[in-house]
Amino acid sequence: NCYTEYQAYTDYFQLVWLLRNPYSVIYSMLHNWSIATLYETYTRSVQTYQGTSLKFAGDLLSVAHKRPVLTACFVYNMKIAQMLELRPLLGRKKMLIVDYDQLVEQKEDQLPEIYRFVNLTYDPAYADKIHAGSLNKSNLLSIKRKVLIKLISEPVYQNAKAQIEAA
């Protein structure tokens, strides 16, 4: 959650941020993270995210503790907000945003671009290491969870994609 510190060290890195659809990310949060990690990430994100008041954060946390999917949606949304905040601070020469699903589906086009961005030599064999096995995690979610994600985080994802494509 110290994401704003990136702008102080721009001489030392190239940042590649993978933007991923909320269904896959939230599925992973719910099934691969401990509940404590999810709540801690939520709490820290709210404390550092400039656009959220702590009272509002506390209200959300009391609701979110009853529904981990809500917590995961809020965490996803705040991380996207951080990405969008960083983009103009770092600029295109320091930050590349890559849509994960697009990378997997168009790896022969996307990977060389990523390697150029980080000034590394690309080998076409690298594309063989990327597979589409994780693209359909939304199929593993319940209908109720899909509806919540669609209402809370899908618009944030679509907005982020639109901003990236327009830039």
PDB file of C-alpha atoms in Angstrom:
ATOM      1  CA  ASN A   1       0.000   0.000   0.000  1.00  0.00           C
ATOM      2  CA  CYS A   2       2.986   2.292  -0.320  1.00  0.00           C
ATOM      3  CA  TYR A   3       2.281   2.539  -4.015  1.00  0.00           C
ATOM      4  CA  THR A   4       2.847   6.296  -4.167  1.00  0.00           C
ATOM      5  CA  GLU A   5       6.507   5.732  -3.259  1.00  0.00           C
ATOM      6  CA  TYR A   6       7.102   4.489  -6.798  1.00  0.00           C
ATOM      7  CA  GLN A   7       7.325   8.076  -8.010  1.00  0.00           C
ATOM      8  CA  ALA A   8      10.331   8.699  -5.737  1.00  0.00           C
ATOM      9  CA  TYR A   9      12.417   5.944  -7.366  1.00  0.00           C
ATOM     10  CA  THR A  10      11.670   6.279 -11.064  1.00  0.00           C
ATOM     11  CA  ASP A  11      15.322   5.866 -12.061  1.00  0.00           C
ATOM     12  CA  TYR A  12      15.414   2.308 -10.736  1.00  0.00           C
ATOM     13  CA  PHE A  13      12.534   0.391 -12.295  1.00  0.00           C
ATOM     14  CA  GLN A  14      10.060  -0.240 -15.049  1.00  0.00           C
ATOM     15  CA  LEU A  15       6.626  -1.174 -13.697  1.00  0.00           C
ATOM     16  CA  VAL A  16       4.468  -3.686 -15.543  1.00  0.00           C
ATOM     17  CA  TRP A  17       1.021  -3.776 -13.976  1.00  0.00           C
ATOM     18  CA  LEU A  18      -1.198  -6.691 -14.929  1.00  0.00           C
ATOM     19  CA  LEU A  19      -4.832  -5.670 -15.050  1.00  0.00           C
ATOM     20  CA  ARG A  20      -7.037  -8.706 -14.662  1.00  0.00           C
ATOM     21  CA  ASN A  21     -10.777  -9.195 -14.799  1.00  0.00           C
ATOM     22  CA  PRO A  22     -12.429  -8.985 -11.382  1.00  0.00           C
ATOM     23  CA  TYR A  23     -13.933 -12.476 -11.512  1.00  0.00           C
ATOM     24  CA  SER A  24     -10.548 -14.183 -11.661  1.00  0.00           C
ATOM     25  CA  VAL A  25      -8.929 -11.871  -9.108  1.00  0.00           C
ATOM     26  CA  ILE A  26     -11.779 -12.086  -6.629  1.00  0.00           C
ATOM     27  CA  TYR A  27     -12.006 -15.860  -7.058  1.00  0.00           C
ATOM     28  CA  SER A  28      -8.298 -16.067  -6.169  1.00  0.00           C
ATOM     29  CA  MET A  29      -8.730 -13.791  -3.160  1.00  0.00           C
ATOM     30  CA  LEU A  30     -11.575 -15.915  -1.833  1.00  0.00           C
ATOM     31  CA  HIS A  31      -9.938 -19.280  -2.469  1.00  0.00           C
ATOM     32  CA  ASN A  32      -6.188 -18.683  -2.211  1.00  0.00           C
ATOM     33  CA  TRP A  33      -5.883 -16.008   0.475  1.00  0.00           C
ATOM     34  CA  SER A  34      -6.532 -16.393   4.172  1.00  0.00           C
ATOM     35  CA  ILE A  35      -9.494 -14.393   5.413  1.00  0.00           C
ATOM     36  CA  ALA A  36      -7.098 -12.452   7.666  1.00  0.00           C
ATOM     37  CA  THR A  37      -4.988 -11.445   4.654  1.00  0.00           C
ATOM     38  CA  LEU A  38      -8.084 -10.326   2.781  1.00  0.00           C
ATOM     39  CA  TYR A  39      -9.296  -8.152   5.668  1.00  0.00           C
ATOM     40  CA  GLU A  40      -5.828  -6.763   6.349  1.00  0.00           C
ATOM     41  CA  THR A  41      -5.410  -5.812   2.683  1.00  0.00           C
ATOM     42  CA  TYR A  42      -8.816  -4.176   2.767  1.00  0.00           C
ATOM     43  CA  THR A  43      -8.056  -2.220   5.938  1.00  0.00           C
ATOM     44  CA  ARG A  44      -4.654  -1.035   4.705  1.00  0.00           C
ATOM     45  CA  SER A  45      -6.013  -0.130   1.281  1.00  0.00           C
ATOM     46  CA  VAL A  46      -8.756   1.968   2.817  1.00  0.00           C
ATOM     47  CA  GLN A  47      -6.298   3.715   5.123  1.00  0.00           C
ATOM     48  CA  THR A  48      -4.000   4.671   2.248  1.00  0.00           C
ATOM     49  CA  TYR A  49      -6.560   5.304  -0.469  1.00  0.00           C
ATOM     50  CA  GLN A  50      -7.008   9.058  -0.549  1.00  0.00           C
ATOM     51  CA  GLY A  51     -10.607   9.087  -1.740  1.00  0.00           C
ATOM     52  CA  THR A  52     -12.104   7.106   1.156  1.00  0.00           C
ATOM     53  CA  SER A  53     -12.917   8.389   4.623  1.00  0.00           C
ATOM     54  CA  LEU A  54     -12.087   6.159   7.573  1.00  0.00           C
ATOM     55  CA  LYS A  55     -15.689   6.328   8.854  1.00  0.00           C
ATOM     56  CA  PHE A  56     -16.909   5.064   5.496  1.00  0.00           C
ATOM     57  CA  ALA A  57     -14.193   2.413   5.587  1.00  0.00           C
ATOM     58  CA  GLY A  58     -15.304   1.257   9.014  1.00  0.00           C
ATOM     59  CA  ASP A  59     -18.913   1.029   7.869  1.00  0.00           C
ATOM     60  CA  LEU A  60     -17.885  -1.038   4.869  1.00  0.00           C
ATOM     61  CA  LEU A  61     -15.660  -3.273   6.951  1.00  0.00           C
ATOM     62  CA  SER A  62     -18.504  -4.111   9.330  1.00  0.00           C
ATOM     63  CA  VAL A  63     -20.591  -5.227   6.350  1.00  0.00           C
ATOM     64  CA  ALA A  64     -17.680  -6.847   4.542  1.00  0.00           C
ATOM     65  CA  HIS A  65     -16.791  -9.077   7.504  1.00  0.00           C
ATOM     66  CA  LYS A  66     -20.139 -10.762   6.998  1.00  0.00           C
ATOM     67  CA  ARG A  67     -19.560 -11.209   3.255  1.00  0.00           C
ATOM     68  CA  PRO A  68     -15.948 -11.854   2.191  1.00  0.00           C
ATOM     69  CA  VAL A  69     -16.941 -11.419  -1.455  1.00  0.00           C
ATOM     70  CA  LEU A  70     -17.803  -7.786  -0.703  1.00  0.00           C
ATOM     71  CA  THR A  71     -14.427  -7.283   0.926  1.00  0.00           C
ATOM     72  CA  ALA A  72     -12.706  -8.797  -2.105  1.00  0.00           C
ATOM     73  CA  CYS A  73     -14.688  -6.538  -4.446  1.00  0.00           C
ATOM     74  CA  PHE A  74     -13.711  -3.447  -2.471  1.00  0.00           C
ATOM     75  CA  VAL A  75     -10.047  -4.515  -2.396  1.00  0.00           C
ATOM     76  CA  TYR A  76     -10.116  -5.074  -6.164  1.00  0.00           C
ATOM     77  CA  ASN A  77     -11.684  -1.658  -6.747  1.00  0.00           C
ATOM     78  CA  MET A  78      -9.164   0.116  -4.525  1.00  0.00           C
ATOM     79  CA  LYS A  79      -6.220  -1.576  -6.244  1.00  0.00           C
ATOM     80  CA  ILE A  80      -7.577  -0.480  -9.627  1.00  0.00           C
ATOM     81  CA  ALA A  81      -7.908   3.057  -8.231  1.00  0.00           C
ATOM     82  CA  GLN A  82      -4.263   2.887  -7.159  1.00  0.00           C
ATOM     83  CA  MET A  83      -3.229   1.751 -10.634  1.00  0.00           C
ATOM     84  CA  LEU A  84      -5.135   4.630 -12.230  1.00  0.00           C
ATOM     85  CA  GLU A  85      -3.600   7.071  -9.767  1.00  0.00           C
ATOM     86  CA  LEU A  86      -0.078   5.826 -10.492  1.00  0.00           C
ATOM     87  CA  ARG A  87      -0.388   5.943 -14.273  1.00  0.00           C
ATOM     88  CA  PRO A  88      -0.194   9.727 -14.687  1.00  0.00           C
ATOM     89  CA  LEU A  89       2.372  10.029 -11.882  1.00  0.00           C
ATOM     90  CA  LEU A  90       4.791   7.620 -13.542  1.00  0.00           C
ATOM     91  CA  GLY A  91       3.962   8.143 -17.202  1.00  0.00           C
ATOM     92  CA  ARG A  92       4.109   5.716 -20.102  1.00  0.00           C
ATOM     93  CA  LYS A  93       7.890   5.405 -20.043  1.00  0.00           C
ATOM     94  CA  LYS A  94       7.849   3.983 -16.513  1.00  0.00           C
ATOM     95  CA  MET A  95       4.524   2.126 -16.290  1.00  0.00           C
ATOM     96  CA  LEU A  96       3.028  -0.340 -18.721  1.00  0.00           C
ATOM     97  CA  ILE A  97      -0.446  -1.675 -18.019  1.00  0.00           C
ATOM     98  CA  VAL A  98      -1.189  -5.040 -19.597  1.00  0.00           C
ATOM     99  CA  ASP A  99      -4.579  -6.737 -19.611  1.00  0.00           C
ATOM    100  CA  TYR A 100      -3.875 -10.281 -18.408  1.00  0.00           C
ATOM    101  CA  ASP A 101      -6.615 -11.940 -20.444  1.00  0.00           C
ATOM    102  CA  GLN A 102      -5.409 -10.161 -23.572  1.00  0.00           C
ATOM    103  CA  LEU A 103      -1.837 -11.211 -22.804  1.00  0.00           C
ATOM    104  CA  VAL A 104      -2.849 -14.859 -22.552  1.00  0.00           C
ATOM    105  CA  GLU A 105      -4.986 -14.722 -25.688  1.00  0.00           C
ATOM    106  CA  GLN A 106      -2.449 -12.715 -27.748  1.00  0.00           C
ATOM    107  CA  LYS A 107       0.838 -13.732 -26.145  1.00  0.00           C
ATOM    108  CA  GLU A 108       2.848 -13.666 -29.381  1.00  0.00           C
ATOM    109  CA  ASP A 109       1.952  -9.981 -29.800  1.00  0.00           C
ATOM    110  CA  GLN A 110       1.926  -8.874 -26.172  1.00  0.00           C
ATOM    111  CA  LEU A 111       5.068 -10.544 -24.792  1.00  0.00           C
ATOM    112  CA  PRO A 112       7.541  -8.909 -27.194  1.00  0.00           C
ATOM    113  CA  GLU A 113       6.064  -5.520 -26.262  1.00  0.00           C
ATOM    114  CA  ILE A 114       6.532  -6.226 -22.549  1.00  0.00           C
ATOM    115  CA  TYR A 115      10.127  -7.346 -23.076  1.00  0.00           C
ATOM    116  CA  ARG A 116      10.865  -4.206 -25.120  1.00  0.00           C
ATOM    117  CA  PHE A 117       9.400  -2.091 -22.333  1.00  0.00           C
ATOM    118  CA  VAL A 118      11.680  -3.640 -19.691  1.00  0.00           C
ATOM    119  CA  ASN A 119      14.681  -3.642 -22.053  1.00  0.00           C
ATOM    120  CA  LEU A 120      15.161  -7.411 -22.078  1.00  0.00           C
ATOM    121  CA  THR A 121      15.754  -9.778 -24.954  1.00  0.00           C
ATOM    122  CA  TYR A 122      12.664 -11.701 -25.971  1.00  0.00           C
ATOM    123  CA  ASP A 123      12.723 -15.352 -26.985  1.00  0.00           C
ATOM    124  CA  PRO A 124       9.581 -16.662 -28.750  1.00  0.00           C
ATOM    125  CA  ALA A 125       9.836 -19.804 -26.612  1.00  0.00           C
ATOM    126  CA  TYR A 126       8.662 -17.691 -23.652  1.00  0.00           C
ATOM    127  CA  ALA A 127       5.161 -17.665 -25.124  1.00  0.00           C
ATOM    128  CA  ASP A 128       4.991 -21.439 -24.715  1.00  0.00           C
ATOM    129  CA  LYS A 129       5.045 -20.971 -20.937  1.00  0.00           C
ATOM    130  CA  ILE A 130       1.772 -19.025 -20.909  1.00  0.00           C
ATOM    131  CA  HIS A 131      -1.436 -21.039 -20.992  1.00  0.00           C
ATOM    132  CA  ALA A 132      -5.129 -20.203 -20.845  1.00  0.00           C
ATOM    133  CA  GLY A 133      -5.940 -22.527 -17.941  1.00  0.00           C
ATOM    134  CA  SER A 134      -6.711 -19.721 -15.512  1.00  0.00           C
ATOM    135  CA  LEU A 135      -8.937 -17.630 -17.773  1.00  0.00           C
ATOM    136  CA  ASN A 136     -12.236 -19.271 -16.855  1.00  0.00           C
ATOM    137  CA  LYS A 137     -12.230 -18.883 -13.082  1.00  0.00           C
ATOM    138  CA  SER A 138     -15.541 -17.062 -13.310  1.00  0.00           C
ATOM    139  CA  ASN A 139     -17.132 -20.412 -14.121  1.00  0.00           C
ATOM    140  CA  LEU A 140     -16.173 -21.569 -10.623  1.00  0.00           C
ATOM    141  CA  LEU A 141     -18.039 -18.753  -8.856  1.00  0.00           C
ATOM    142  CA  SER A 142     -21.608 -19.051  -7.614  1.00  0.00           C
ATOM    143  CA  ILE A 143     -24.278 -17.038  -9.399  1.00  0.00           C
ATOM    144  CA  LYS A 144     -24.704 -14.793  -6.324  1.00  0.00           C
ATOM    145  CA  ARG A 145     -20.993 -13.997  -6.272  1.00  0.00           C
ATOM    146  CA  LYS A 146     -20.947 -13.323 -10.015  1.00  0.00           C
ATOM    147  CA  VAL A 147     -23.846 -10.886  -9.614  1.00  0.00           C
ATOM    148  CA  LEU A 148     -22.108  -9.015  -6.788  1.00  0.00           C
ATOM    149  CA  ILE A 149     -18.870  -8.811  -8.755  1.00  0.00           C
ATOM    150  CA  LYS A 150     -20.751  -7.650 -11.834  1.00  0.00           C
ATOM    151  CA  LEU A 151     -22.442  -4.882  -9.850  1.00  0.00           C
ATOM    152  CA  ILE A 152     -19.476  -3.756  -7.729  1.00  0.00           C
ATOM    153  CA  SER A 153     -16.257  -4.448  -9.638  1.00  0.00           C
ATOM    154  CA  GLU A 154     -17.051  -5.097 -13.299  1.00  0.00           C
ATOM    155  CA  PRO A 155     -17.774  -1.384 -13.960  1.00  0.00           C
ATOM    156  CA  VAL A 156     -14.462  -0.437 -12.327  1.00  0.00           C
ATOM    157  CA  TYR A 157     -12.610  -2.937 -14.532  1.00  0.00           C
ATOM    158  CA  GLN A 158     -14.364  -1.760 -17.701  1.00  0.00           C
ATOM    159  CA  ASN A 159     -13.654   1.869 -16.823  1.00  0.00           C
ATOM    160  CA  ALA A 160      -9.965   1.080 -16.248  1.00  0.00           C
ATOM    161  CA  LYS A 161      -9.738  -0.758 -19.565  1.00  0.00           C
ATOM    162  CA  ALA A 162     -11.405   2.154 -21.367  1.00  0.00           C
ATOM    163  CA  GLN A 163      -9.013   4.670 -19.780  1.00  0.00           C
ATOM    164  CA  ILE A 164      -6.000   2.580 -20.718  1.00  0.00           C
ATOM    165  CA  GLU A 165      -7.156   2.105 -24.303  1.00  0.00           C
ATOM    166  CA  ALA A 166      -7.940   5.816 -24.658  1.00  0.00           C
ATOM    167  CA  ALA A 167      -4.557   6.925 -23.350  1.00  0.00           C
TER     168      ALA A 167
END
